[in-house]
Amino acid sequence: MTNAILTGLMLGGMYALVAMGLTLQYGVARIMNLSYGEFLIAAAFASHWLFTGWAISPFVGLVLVVPLAFGLNYAIYKVLLTPLVRRAPNRDALEVDSILATFGLTFVIQGAMLAMFGGAYYSYSFLAFPVQFLGETVAANRLAALGITILLGLSLYLALTRTRAGTAVRAVAVDPFAAQLVAINVPQASAITFALGGALVAAAGVLVSTFLTFSASSGVVFTMKALIVVVMGGVGNMMGCLVAGLALGLSEALVASYVDPGLTLAVNFALFLAVLLVKPAGLFGRATR
Amino acid sequence: MSASSMAPDDTHREETMTTFLTRRAALLAAATCAATLGLVGAAYAQNSIKIGYAISRTGPNTGGAAVTTIPNYELWVKEVNAAGGIKLGDKRVPIEVVQYDDRSNAEEAVRALERLINQDKVDFILPPWGTGLNLAVGPTLNREGYPHLAATAVTDRAPELAKRWPNSFWLLGTSADAAKTLVELLTKLRDEKKIGDTVAMVSIADGFGIDLSSAARPAITAAKFKLAYDKSYPIGTQDLAPIVNEVKALNPDVFIAFSYPPDTLALTEQARIAGLNPKVFYTGVGTAFPLYKQKFGKNIEGVMGIGGWSGDSPAIKDYLARHKASAANGAEPDRWASAVTYASLQMLQQAIERVGKVDRAAVIKDLQTGSFDTVIGKVKLENNMPTRYWWVGQWQDGEFYGVAPSKNEGARAAIVPKPAWVAP
């Protein structure tokens, strides 16, 4: 039982980590980023390249890749998405526009990765040894990823709830017009939040690449998973994201261990549906309309 | 065009116009004639052989196509053209390639093929990667009379398809055969007292896994093995630890996974971490990939998987070296379908050369009846299928040797029990 729970927590932690960036981008900056998974894979490739080509550990890779991703996403928001934000008459229109724009971006990023790395599968071994944890044998790389996820999640949660900037970001998430009235620079806050989401997904990509096999075309899987977690947890809610991710991971591991591994997807979607039926705005979401 | 530029003098305008039109008509006629002549000329002179293919450059099939198919198509075209081309009668003509991306999508693959046939008018078509897409393009290639050398399709319907579409050749065999050969090997190992009789089997809930597990299930029980664990998992499962942990608790003699490349890697990794080290450890597609060897290093020793090749044959060694020299980053081929794919191209070339012209019906006939010298040895098809396959391979000293069927030339004895996992 301990083992199944531990496995579930590690898997759930990964889901939460993968979804954290999207909840910022979608919940606060109101950009439904369909190329989200591609950014994750791009970071995974960067980490792979640093590790196999330069023997740079993925933990050091995090320090290099994450700020780079922040800058890149900031630029993307400023250049590609700001015109959409200006033009959109309301939030719903922005959502539709951003879906179209980032859908196009998906092909650009995927094409670039295919050109650079080809379509083959990539995988490398990092911290791929067993460790004893709570009396169970688990993979060190997954445990490390869980640890970093908790660390990232907690610091982000604290930053959002305990700092002025974080409060401003949350204000933008709730109502960008009202936020403007209290002298919050909404465009700037949105840009930074979007970039922060991009930095988080890059961190997820680096960590995921230490234990999952990936290829240039596997981004969409992560976009889908992140979307489910974000919607289930309540759009824009960091705590919801963590809880929903862990719930999905736990349910998958428990079902795989005690019922049948073939039912993991079914249970995933059943849980998702159940949450939406009971709380249409997600676990921690507030109905705004 | 303004009138002034046509005729500087207004009085001559009308006349010039007529002349211009007539001249244009004449030019047009001449051009049409030239084009027609050119086409006819090309058809008779055949200055090149146009070969087309649509392959998965994007989408979920990309991983497989990039390892197994694309490097071989490129290697073959490069080599043939370096040698002056394909021999037609007493001269050689180079290969001209037209290629598209099928986006791992069956409709797109068929559309691309129709374009290759109708617009590009290619002389021959190379098949796509994977069972699904090969089944999808089968009817089109049959209707248009193109040879279809399916080198990366494993399907139980192969014999039936070969009858229905006489132009199609199913070079990778049937999953029933794959499962049967594996169980025969296990039975032999049990008779030699090298393994006990508990088997744990997992499979991916997708074409390949369903086919193979449903063929293996009755074969395993018929051979009086105890099937202690038999579960499937959905495609895209991101953590296989629960499966491996449960299998480990059952402590089976044999672990069989009919898996796809990402899960093959994940299962092996997890088995090493959890210390699941059965006497026979068998994984599916991807075991024969160069990435597997690269990722697991010394730990590949003794791992069995689907496929294999005659690793000691000079032709294979030479092929491996040429593939490494040609592919991007010196990539090695996959040690199963890669060699078969390359052999299928050699067969196509030999058939075209024996026929001596682009006569697709004659080439199909030659493929059905002729015998071919290839990197995988002499190939002679019976009912459009080879008579010899490698079904179980095993990593031994850094090479993935075929171990079953054991009557195949170059078969190695299986190393059982599998050595313990070592720290990387």
XYZ file of C-alpha atoms in Angstrom:
713
model
C 0.000 0.000 0.000
C 2.782 2.422 0.942
C 4.409 1.667 -2.363
C 1.280 2.358 -4.406
C 0.687 5.618 -2.529
C 4.293 6.679 -2.952
C 4.209 5.883 -6.660
C 0.945 7.759 -6.949
C 2.335 10.790 -5.149
C 5.352 10.871 -7.427
C 3.211 10.568 -10.526
C 0.750 13.120 -9.167
C 3.575 15.457 -8.307
C 4.694 15.257 -11.899
C 1.182 16.052 -13.129
C 0.964 19.009 -10.770
C 4.374 20.231 -11.844
C 3.466 19.932 -15.509
C 0.212 21.823 -14.934
C 1.494 24.597 -12.665
C 2.745 26.776 -15.487
C -0.466 26.420 -17.446
C -2.590 27.485 -14.511
C -0.633 30.744 -14.414
C -0.767 31.278 -18.173
C -4.423 30.374 -18.504
C -5.716 31.509 -15.153
C -3.962 34.846 -14.914
C -2.697 35.884 -18.325
C -5.804 34.373 -19.940
C -3.762 32.758 -22.673
C -4.972 29.277 -23.498
C -1.524 28.097 -24.534
C -1.927 25.070 -26.805
C 1.811 24.973 -27.466
C 2.396 24.392 -23.757
C 3.500 20.775 -24.179
C 5.901 21.782 -26.946
C 7.663 24.149 -24.552
C 7.974 21.264 -22.124
C 9.524 19.034 -24.769
C 11.842 21.825 -25.902
C 13.167 22.093 -22.346
C 13.535 18.315 -22.227
C 15.614 18.459 -25.411
C 17.724 21.257 -23.990
C 18.366 19.208 -20.882
C 19.180 16.124 -22.949
C 21.566 18.130 -25.083
C 23.309 19.662 -22.073
C 23.577 16.281 -20.362
C 24.767 14.105 -23.237
C 26.779 16.745 -25.062
C 28.323 18.670 -22.199
C 27.846 16.358 -19.214
C 25.908 19.086 -17.440
C 23.622 17.640 -14.772
C 19.920 18.415 -15.249
C 19.915 20.172 -11.885
C 22.471 22.624 -13.232
C 20.479 22.524 -16.475
C 17.507 23.881 -14.518
C 19.495 26.955 -13.622
C 20.346 27.537 -17.282
C 17.108 26.528 -18.962
C 14.562 28.107 -16.624
C 15.735 31.752 -16.892
C 16.136 31.290 -20.637
C 12.565 30.022 -20.886
C 11.378 32.963 -18.795
C 12.997 35.413 -21.198
C 11.748 33.593 -24.263
C 8.180 33.433 -22.995
C 8.283 37.078 -22.014
C 9.343 37.920 -25.564
C 6.620 35.700 -27.016
C 3.994 37.430 -24.912
C 5.253 40.872 -25.872
C 5.648 40.202 -29.586
C 3.060 37.587 -30.436
C 0.353 37.864 -27.823
C 0.188 41.546 -26.869
C -1.501 42.479 -30.186
C -4.144 39.863 -29.440
C -4.645 41.178 -25.940
C -5.065 44.745 -27.263
C -7.479 43.713 -29.971
C -9.679 41.406 -27.929
C -12.880 43.101 -26.738
C -13.229 40.759 -23.777
C -11.643 37.767 -22.051
C -13.568 35.153 -24.010
C -12.437 36.628 -27.317
C -8.859 36.636 -26.064
C -9.143 32.990 -25.139
C -10.301 32.060 -28.651
C -7.619 34.212 -30.295
C -4.896 32.798 -28.096
C -6.004 29.243 -28.857
C -5.583 29.926 -32.576
C -2.271 31.760 -32.222
C -0.678 29.210 -29.922
C -1.988 26.367 -32.061
C 0.087 27.838 -34.868
C 3.012 28.211 -32.497
C 2.769 24.465 -31.809
C 3.764 23.729 -35.394
C 6.571 26.257 -35.394
C 8.175 24.832 -32.258
C 7.558 21.233 -33.255
C 8.989 21.871 -36.717
C 12.081 23.487 -35.261
C 12.614 20.571 -32.897
C 12.107 18.052 -35.710
C 14.638 19.898 -37.827
C 17.163 20.019 -35.003
C 16.718 16.648 -33.338
C 14.790 14.511 -35.824
C 11.752 12.459 -34.957
C 13.461 9.708 -32.970
C 12.887 8.914 -29.304
C 15.248 10.415 -26.777
C 16.070 9.206 -23.325
C 19.002 9.340 -20.962
C 19.839 7.976 -17.559
C 20.187 10.395 -14.691
C 19.828 9.395 -11.037
C 18.406 6.154 -12.350
C 19.096 4.093 -9.252
C 16.874 2.737 -6.518
C 16.697 4.509 -3.151
C 14.969 3.462 0.043
C 12.277 5.901 1.045
C 9.761 5.201 3.808
C 10.746 1.554 3.601
C 10.020 1.286 -0.102
C 12.269 1.125 -3.150
C 11.730 4.021 -5.527
C 13.614 5.614 -8.403
C 15.885 8.432 -7.275
C 15.094 10.647 -10.278
C 11.350 10.518 -9.659
C 11.838 11.211 -5.974
C 14.080 14.167 -6.778
C 11.481 15.485 -9.204
C 8.806 15.191 -6.516
C 11.009 17.074 -4.069
C 11.637 19.897 -6.509
C 7.944 20.023 -7.401
C 6.983 20.476 -3.758
C 9.647 23.125 -3.383
C 8.509 25.001 -6.504
C 4.844 24.665 -5.610
C 5.328 25.912 -2.078
C 7.490 28.867 -3.023
C 5.069 29.831 -5.764
C 2.148 29.524 -3.381
C 3.903 31.671 -0.811
C 4.920 34.206 -3.450
C 1.354 34.483 -4.671
C -0.249 34.765 -1.236
C 2.375 36.565 0.836
C 3.904 39.173 -1.463
C 2.610 42.386 -2.988
C 3.438 41.258 -6.513
C 1.682 37.980 -5.870
C -1.409 39.745 -4.620
C -1.373 41.897 -7.744
C -1.169 38.791 -9.919
C -4.108 37.247 -8.094
C -6.041 40.459 -8.484
C -5.465 40.345 -12.237
C -6.674 36.747 -12.277
C -9.908 37.713 -10.533
C -10.714 40.900 -12.438
C -8.238 42.699 -14.695
C -10.431 45.817 -14.988
C -10.812 46.290 -11.263
C -7.109 45.573 -10.843
C -6.360 48.467 -13.166
C -8.399 50.772 -10.952
C -6.110 50.082 -8.010
C -3.032 51.001 -10.054
C -1.885 47.540 -10.994
C -0.038 47.506 -14.292
C -2.163 44.769 -15.823
C -0.296 44.279 -19.136
C 2.998 44.046 -17.284
C 1.645 41.670 -14.653
C 0.155 39.481 -17.398
C 3.427 39.385 -19.325
C 5.410 38.429 -16.255
C 2.883 35.794 -15.233
C 2.926 34.282 -18.705
C 6.718 34.208 -18.634
C 6.654 32.667 -15.165
C 4.351 29.961 -16.493
C 6.849 29.369 -19.298
C 9.684 29.108 -16.790
C 7.698 26.560 -14.771
C 6.942 24.397 -17.780
C 10.636 24.483 -18.662
C 11.459 23.272 -15.159
C 8.908 20.503 -15.645
C 10.471 19.583 -18.977
C 13.944 19.284 -17.500
C 12.742 17.129 -14.613
C 10.471 14.940 -16.722
C 13.290 14.270 -19.194
C 15.260 12.494 -16.466
C 12.761 9.639 -16.303
C 10.472 9.704 -19.358
C 11.222 8.879 -22.981
C 10.248 11.739 -25.259
C 10.300 12.710 -28.921
C 9.665 15.919 -30.835
C 6.024 14.991 -31.287
C 5.113 14.001 -27.724
C 4.208 17.512 -26.534
C 0.478 17.177 -27.043
C 0.232 14.483 -24.357
C 1.484 16.951 -21.784
C -0.761 19.773 -22.977
C -3.774 17.486 -22.530
C -2.736 16.325 -19.086
C -1.982 19.854 -17.940
C -5.331 21.038 -19.231
C -7.204 18.367 -17.290
C -5.330 19.177 -14.103
C -5.857 22.933 -14.486
C -9.561 22.682 -15.198
C -10.078 20.122 -12.470
C -8.254 22.173 -9.878
C -9.942 25.440 -10.752
C -8.407 27.704 -13.346
C -5.660 29.905 -11.952
C -5.576 28.254 -8.552
C -2.176 26.956 -7.484
C -3.480 24.866 -4.601
C -6.153 23.363 -6.828
C -3.497 22.479 -9.336
C -1.458 20.604 -6.724
C -4.461 18.792 -5.289
C -5.871 17.836 -8.687
C -2.479 16.614 -9.916
C -1.919 14.507 -6.820
C -5.464 13.140 -6.954
C -5.018 12.040 -10.554
C -1.631 10.440 -9.857
C -2.862 8.664 -6.738
C -5.984 7.335 -8.402
C -3.932 6.065 -11.332
C -1.413 4.298 -9.123
C -4.057 2.772 -6.829
C -6.165 1.545 -9.712
C -3.113 0.159 -11.526
C -1.990 -1.680 -8.394
C -5.291 -2.965 -7.054
C -7.719 -3.113 -9.961
C -6.231 -3.172 -13.448
C -3.588 -1.015 -15.146
C -5.845 -0.940 -18.195
C -8.342 1.212 -16.332
C -6.051 4.105 -15.421
C -7.251 6.329 -18.250
C -10.863 5.523 -17.534
C -10.431 6.414 -13.865
C -8.661 9.616 -14.826
C -11.579 10.777 -16.894
C -14.177 9.484 -14.430
C -12.548 11.558 -11.701
C -12.400 14.575 -13.984
C -16.063 14.232 -14.875
C -17.108 13.696 -11.283
C -15.335 16.857 -10.165
C -16.874 18.886 -12.971
C -20.353 17.569 -12.183
C -20.095 18.469 -8.503
C -18.051 21.653 -8.853
C -18.265 22.972 -12.424
C -15.615 25.616 -11.710
C -13.125 23.032 -10.481
C -12.090 21.937 -7.008
C -10.883 25.318 -5.820
C -12.486 27.489 -8.465
C -15.105 30.098 -7.808
C -17.885 30.501 -10.302
C -17.308 33.970 -11.738
C -20.085 34.240 -14.236
C 0.323 45.239 -71.954
C -0.592 48.614 -73.409
C -1.269 49.077 -77.122
C 1.602 51.508 -77.537
C 4.104 48.953 -76.542
C 2.733 46.537 -79.087
C 2.477 48.928 -81.975
C 4.208 52.291 -82.077
C 2.146 53.247 -85.129
C -1.612 53.475 -84.663
C -2.443 52.541 -88.269
C -0.747 49.245 -87.859
C -2.391 48.472 -84.623
C -5.023 46.079 -85.909
C -2.639 44.151 -88.031
C -0.015 43.896 -85.337
C -2.611 42.618 -82.963
C -3.546 39.803 -85.333
C 0.065 38.950 -85.905
C 0.660 38.964 -82.221
C -2.249 36.670 -81.551
C -1.291 34.311 -84.292
C 2.250 34.293 -83.144
C 1.101 33.571 -79.650
C -1.084 30.747 -80.814
C 1.748 29.308 -82.817
C 4.076 29.574 -79.849
C 1.515 27.927 -77.652
C 1.072 25.110 -80.120
C 4.791 24.675 -80.419
C 5.212 24.637 -76.682
C 2.455 22.081 -76.288
C 4.047 19.918 -78.956
C 7.441 20.238 -77.312
C 5.977 19.321 -73.979
C 4.207 16.318 -75.402
C 7.330 15.250 -77.259
C 9.353 15.793 -74.152
C 7.040 13.606 -72.126
C 6.991 10.893 -74.715
C 10.735 11.176 -75.008
C 11.138 10.823 -71.276
C 8.905 7.802 -71.186
C 11.011 6.047 -73.770
C 14.454 7.251 -72.794
C 13.870 7.043 -68.991
C 16.611 9.318 -67.765
C 15.786 8.669 -64.161
C 13.600 6.489 -62.010
C 11.176 8.493 -59.945
C 10.614 6.958 -56.533
C 8.096 8.459 -54.176
C 7.181 7.939 -50.564
C 5.066 9.492 -47.874
C 6.534 8.930 -44.435
C 5.672 10.079 -40.900
C 7.844 13.106 -40.307
C 5.415 14.404 -37.715
C 2.871 12.824 -35.398
C 3.025 9.757 -33.170
C 4.671 7.488 -35.768
C 7.674 9.800 -36.153
C 9.749 8.001 -33.531
C 9.517 4.680 -35.312
C 9.873 6.050 -38.825
C 12.930 8.106 -37.890
C 14.734 5.089 -36.466
C 13.701 2.296 -38.792
C 12.579 3.629 -42.141
C 13.879 7.073 -43.117
C 17.638 6.386 -42.641
C 17.322 3.255 -44.773
C 15.488 4.997 -47.609
C 18.132 7.707 -47.586
C 21.034 5.277 -47.349
C 19.734 3.196 -50.228
C 19.098 6.160 -52.556
C 22.515 7.596 -51.745
C 24.277 4.304 -52.425
C 22.384 3.502 -55.601
C 23.006 6.953 -57.044
C 26.667 6.869 -56.056
C 26.951 3.657 -58.063
C 25.434 5.423 -61.070
C 21.835 4.458 -60.473
C 19.565 1.534 -61.189
C 20.560 -0.580 -64.167
C 17.958 -0.537 -66.916
C 19.142 -2.730 -69.783
C 22.667 -1.611 -70.517
C 22.605 1.790 -68.854
C 22.212 3.117 -65.344
C 19.668 5.776 -64.404
C 19.720 7.706 -61.141
C 16.878 7.684 -58.620
C 14.875 10.858 -58.252
C 12.987 11.114 -54.963
C 9.615 12.746 -54.292
C 8.579 12.655 -50.660
C 5.796 13.865 -48.410
C 4.905 13.841 -44.746
C 1.929 11.626 -43.971
C 1.650 13.179 -40.496
C 1.107 9.675 -39.052
C -2.395 9.884 -40.417
C -4.009 7.241 -42.606
C -6.082 9.614 -44.754
C -3.096 11.866 -45.259
C -0.963 8.874 -46.285
C -3.507 7.806 -48.894
C -3.858 11.376 -50.212
C -0.090 11.728 -50.502
C 0.086 8.450 -52.391
C -2.595 9.548 -54.797
C -0.655 12.705 -55.409
C 2.540 10.731 -55.997
C 0.718 8.588 -58.524
C -1.391 11.180 -60.335
C 0.580 14.443 -60.112
C 4.165 13.397 -59.667
C 3.756 10.262 -61.779
C 6.360 8.349 -59.829
C 7.603 5.015 -61.120
C 7.687 3.247 -57.767
C 6.428 3.906 -54.250
C 8.097 2.976 -50.976
C 5.740 2.098 -48.125
C 5.038 4.098 -44.955
C 6.133 3.023 -41.464
C 3.956 0.853 -39.271
C 1.196 -1.698 -39.495
C -1.697 0.745 -39.485
C -0.466 2.936 -42.327
C 0.587 -0.030 -44.442
C -2.906 -1.451 -44.139
C -4.313 1.963 -45.041
C -2.336 2.400 -48.251
C -2.740 -1.218 -49.371
C -5.919 -0.763 -51.447
C -4.563 2.269 -53.321
C -1.271 0.621 -54.217
C -3.148 -2.479 -55.325
C -5.628 -0.575 -57.480
C -2.854 1.378 -59.182
C -0.655 -1.680 -59.640
C 2.358 -0.539 -57.623
C 4.445 -3.108 -55.730
C 3.903 -2.740 -51.976
C 6.858 -3.997 -49.929
C 5.487 -3.699 -46.384
C 8.638 -4.040 -44.309
C 7.367 -2.627 -41.020
C 3.962 -4.266 -40.638
C 3.174 -7.168 -38.326
C -0.332 -8.444 -38.881
C -2.111 -11.752 -38.592
C -3.989 -10.950 -41.755
C -0.782 -10.915 -43.812
C -1.416 -14.233 -45.626
C -4.977 -13.228 -46.443
C -3.890 -9.742 -47.570
C -1.155 -11.177 -49.770
C -3.860 -13.179 -51.570
C -6.252 -10.277 -51.880
C -3.587 -7.813 -53.026
C -1.066 -9.837 -55.079
C 1.152 -6.749 -55.352
C 1.673 -6.631 -51.569
C 4.548 -8.318 -49.748
C 4.423 -8.750 -45.955
C 8.013 -9.028 -44.890
C 7.674 -8.905 -41.102
C 5.243 -11.797 -40.712
C 2.331 -12.398 -38.376
C 1.948 -11.755 -34.671
C 0.653 -15.297 -34.130
C 3.956 -16.532 -35.470
C 5.851 -14.147 -33.192
C 3.978 -15.322 -30.105
C 4.213 -18.983 -31.084
C 7.989 -18.790 -31.584
C 8.451 -17.090 -28.218
C 6.429 -19.770 -26.442
C 8.351 -22.509 -28.274
C 11.590 -21.012 -27.011
C 10.220 -20.858 -23.467
C 9.067 -24.483 -23.678
C 12.516 -25.534 -24.845
C 14.146 -23.610 -21.990
C 11.792 -25.264 -19.496
C 12.592 -28.705 -20.912
C 16.260 -27.902 -20.399
C 15.359 -27.054 -16.765
C 16.660 -23.515 -17.216
C 13.380 -21.872 -16.226
C 10.327 -22.779 -14.177
C 6.785 -22.353 -15.398
C 5.412 -19.037 -14.117
C 4.945 -16.303 -16.693
C 3.938 -12.662 -16.179
C 2.699 -10.854 -19.274
C 1.829 -7.206 -19.816
C 0.807 -5.560 -23.054
C -0.030 -2.146 -24.387
C -3.705 -1.648 -25.213
C -3.032 -0.829 -28.846
C -2.800 -2.767 -32.138
C 0.542 -4.444 -31.552
C 0.036 -5.306 -27.884
C -3.509 -6.574 -28.365
C -2.548 -8.738 -31.347
C 0.488 -10.267 -29.698
C -1.011 -10.810 -26.276
C -4.128 -12.430 -27.690
C -1.919 -14.749 -29.735
C 0.418 -15.469 -26.815
C -2.284 -16.100 -24.166
C -3.612 -19.386 -25.626
C -0.103 -20.465 -26.664
C 1.210 -19.975 -23.129
C -1.600 -21.894 -21.480
C -1.502 -24.606 -24.147
C 2.187 -25.087 -23.342
C 1.147 -25.585 -19.667
C 2.809 -22.466 -18.345
C 1.191 -20.701 -15.384
C 0.116 -17.213 -16.451
C 0.467 -15.489 -13.085
C -0.104 -11.950 -14.335
C -1.812 -10.822 -17.508
C -2.743 -7.158 -17.738
C -2.728 -4.420 -20.318
C -2.107 -0.707 -19.881
C -3.277 2.231 -22.021
C -1.011 3.908 -24.532
C 0.758 6.928 -23.037
C 0.892 5.509 -19.485
C 3.475 7.619 -17.714
C 4.342 5.425 -14.782
C 4.724 1.683 -15.060
C 5.999 1.254 -11.489
C 2.721 -0.277 -10.190
C 2.900 -2.995 -12.845
C 6.546 -3.787 -12.229
C 6.074 -3.829 -8.454
C 3.163 -6.213 -8.672
C 5.007 -8.505 -11.066
C 8.012 -8.485 -8.767
C 5.857 -9.594 -5.834
C 4.744 -12.605 -7.924
C 8.375 -13.525 -8.636
C 7.809 -15.123 -12.066
C 10.388 -17.029 -14.098
C 9.490 -15.179 -17.252
C 8.465 -11.566 -17.825
C 6.949 -10.734 -21.207
C 6.004 -7.209 -22.249
C 4.427 -6.525 -25.625
C 5.274 -2.857 -25.418
C 6.010 0.198 -27.588
C 9.374 2.017 -27.450
C 8.648 4.511 -24.634
C 7.159 1.805 -22.407
C 9.889 -0.669 -23.339
C 12.414 1.810 -21.953
C 10.293 2.651 -18.917
C 9.617 -1.006 -18.038
C 13.290 -1.900 -18.276
C 14.293 1.087 -16.171
C 11.658 0.330 -13.565
C 12.556 -3.363 -13.482
C 16.153 -2.446 -12.782
C 15.170 -0.030 -10.050
C 12.700 -2.388 -8.394
C 15.102 -5.308 -8.791
C 12.765 -7.373 -10.946
C 15.245 -9.791 -12.504
C 13.453 -12.872 -13.853
C 15.293 -15.624 -15.696
C 13.789 -14.414 -18.962
C 13.138 -10.698 -19.425
C 11.458 -9.941 -22.757
C 10.254 -6.535 -23.984
C 8.591 -5.409 -27.212
C 9.270 -2.826 -29.901
C 12.267 -0.689 -29.024
C 14.382 -3.433 -27.429
C 16.298 -3.674 -30.704
C 16.691 0.126 -30.995
C 20.148 1.683 -30.698
C 18.675 3.970 -28.002
C 18.071 0.930 -25.780
C 21.706 -0.039 -25.886
C 22.798 3.555 -25.423
C 20.561 4.111 -22.406
C 21.122 0.901 -20.491
C 24.772 0.183 -21.294
C 25.945 -2.984 -19.576
C 22.437 -3.736 -18.384
C 21.272 -4.826 -21.820
C 23.129 -8.126 -21.456
C 20.674 -11.007 -21.574
C 17.570 -8.896 -22.280
C 15.337 -10.524 -24.870
C 13.071 -8.695 -27.255
C 11.096 -8.985 -30.424
C 13.171 -9.217 -33.614
C 16.871 -9.767 -33.910
C 19.322 -10.321 -36.718
C 22.293 -12.513 -37.607
C 24.788 -10.263 -35.892
C 27.797 -12.305 -36.986
C 27.048 -12.312 -40.718
C 29.493 -10.198 -42.772
C 26.602 -8.701 -44.746
C 24.965 -7.431 -41.546
C 28.258 -6.112 -40.166
C 28.881 -4.272 -43.409
C 25.325 -2.921 -43.430
C 25.703 -1.710 -39.837
C 28.895 0.150 -40.739
C 27.378 1.764 -43.830
C 24.259 2.766 -41.902
C 26.372 4.384 -39.186
C 28.423 6.248 -41.772
C 25.345 7.522 -43.598
C 22.810 8.357 -40.874
C 22.729 11.658 -39.017
C 24.945 11.584 -35.869
C 26.197 8.132 -36.865
C 22.973 6.514 -35.678
C 22.843 2.730 -35.695
C 19.921 0.871 -37.263
C 17.277 -0.894 -35.239
C 18.274 -4.554 -35.122
C 15.087 -5.940 -36.526
C 12.965 -4.098 -39.069
C 15.794 -1.804 -40.237
C 17.657 -4.626 -41.916
C 14.401 -6.000 -43.340
C 13.551 -2.546 -44.708
C 16.931 -2.236 -46.351
C 16.618 -5.761 -47.756
C 13.215 -4.864 -49.243
C 14.852 -1.987 -51.128
C 17.550 -4.329 -52.435
C 14.815 -6.685 -53.584
C 13.002 -3.889 -55.377
C 16.196 -2.821 -57.107
C 17.086 -6.349 -58.164
C 13.591 -6.936 -59.492
C 13.642 -3.693 -61.508
C 17.087 -4.534 -62.907
C 16.038 -8.025 -63.908
C 12.974 -6.659 -65.680
C 15.155 -3.979 -67.273
C 12.456 -1.313 -67.563
C 9.764 0.412 -65.579
C 7.159 -2.276 -65.954
C 5.446 -2.504 -62.602
C 3.476 -5.660 -63.386
C 6.648 -7.475 -64.396
C 8.460 -6.189 -61.289
C 5.648 -7.512 -59.061
C 5.871 -10.859 -60.835
C 9.622 -10.955 -60.304
C 9.240 -10.122 -56.601
C 6.774 -13.007 -56.262
C 8.952 -15.579 -57.968
C 12.582 -14.462 -57.950
C 15.200 -14.941 -55.290
C 17.200 -12.040 -53.917
C 20.599 -11.438 -52.367
C 20.140 -9.077 -49.437
C 21.784 -8.025 -46.196
C 19.554 -10.494 -44.348
C 20.684 -13.316 -46.630
C 18.978 -14.979 -49.562
C 15.309 -14.138 -49.693
C 12.757 -16.057 -51.682
C 9.127 -15.273 -51.065
C 6.384 -17.870 -50.833
C 2.858 -16.547 -51.176
C 4.347 -13.039 -51.015
C 5.873 -13.647 -47.584
C 9.387 -14.645 -46.530
C 9.911 -18.134 -45.174
C 12.293 -17.085 -42.435
C 11.963 -14.473 -39.696
C 13.744 -13.547 -36.515
C 11.201 -13.503 -33.724
C 13.223 -13.454 -30.536
C 16.478 -11.627 -30.163
C 18.778 -11.239 -27.210
C 21.446 -8.704 -26.326
C 24.714 -10.585 -26.006
C 28.041 -8.745 -25.784
C 26.534 -5.518 -27.103
C 24.843 -7.061 -30.135
C 21.199 -8.067 -30.542
C 21.449 -11.601 -31.909
C 18.527 -13.623 -33.181
C 17.930 -16.597 -30.865
C 14.635 -17.978 -32.192
C 13.567 -19.711 -34.358
C 16.692 -21.693 -33.514
C 16.766 -23.399 -36.911
C 17.568 -20.064 -38.593
C 21.065 -19.734 -39.889
C 23.156 -17.702 -37.455
C 20.889 -18.339 -34.456
C 22.653 -18.063 -31.117
C 21.857 -20.036 -28.002
C 19.885 -17.968 -25.492
C 21.673 -16.898 -22.325
C 19.405 -18.017 -19.483
C 19.099 -17.026 -16.720
C 19.545 -13.393 -17.528
C 22.472 -11.885 -15.581
C 21.551 -9.631 -12.659
C 21.106 -5.905 -13.270
C 24.178 -3.885 -12.455
C 24.454 -0.308 -11.199
C 24.857 2.002 -14.205
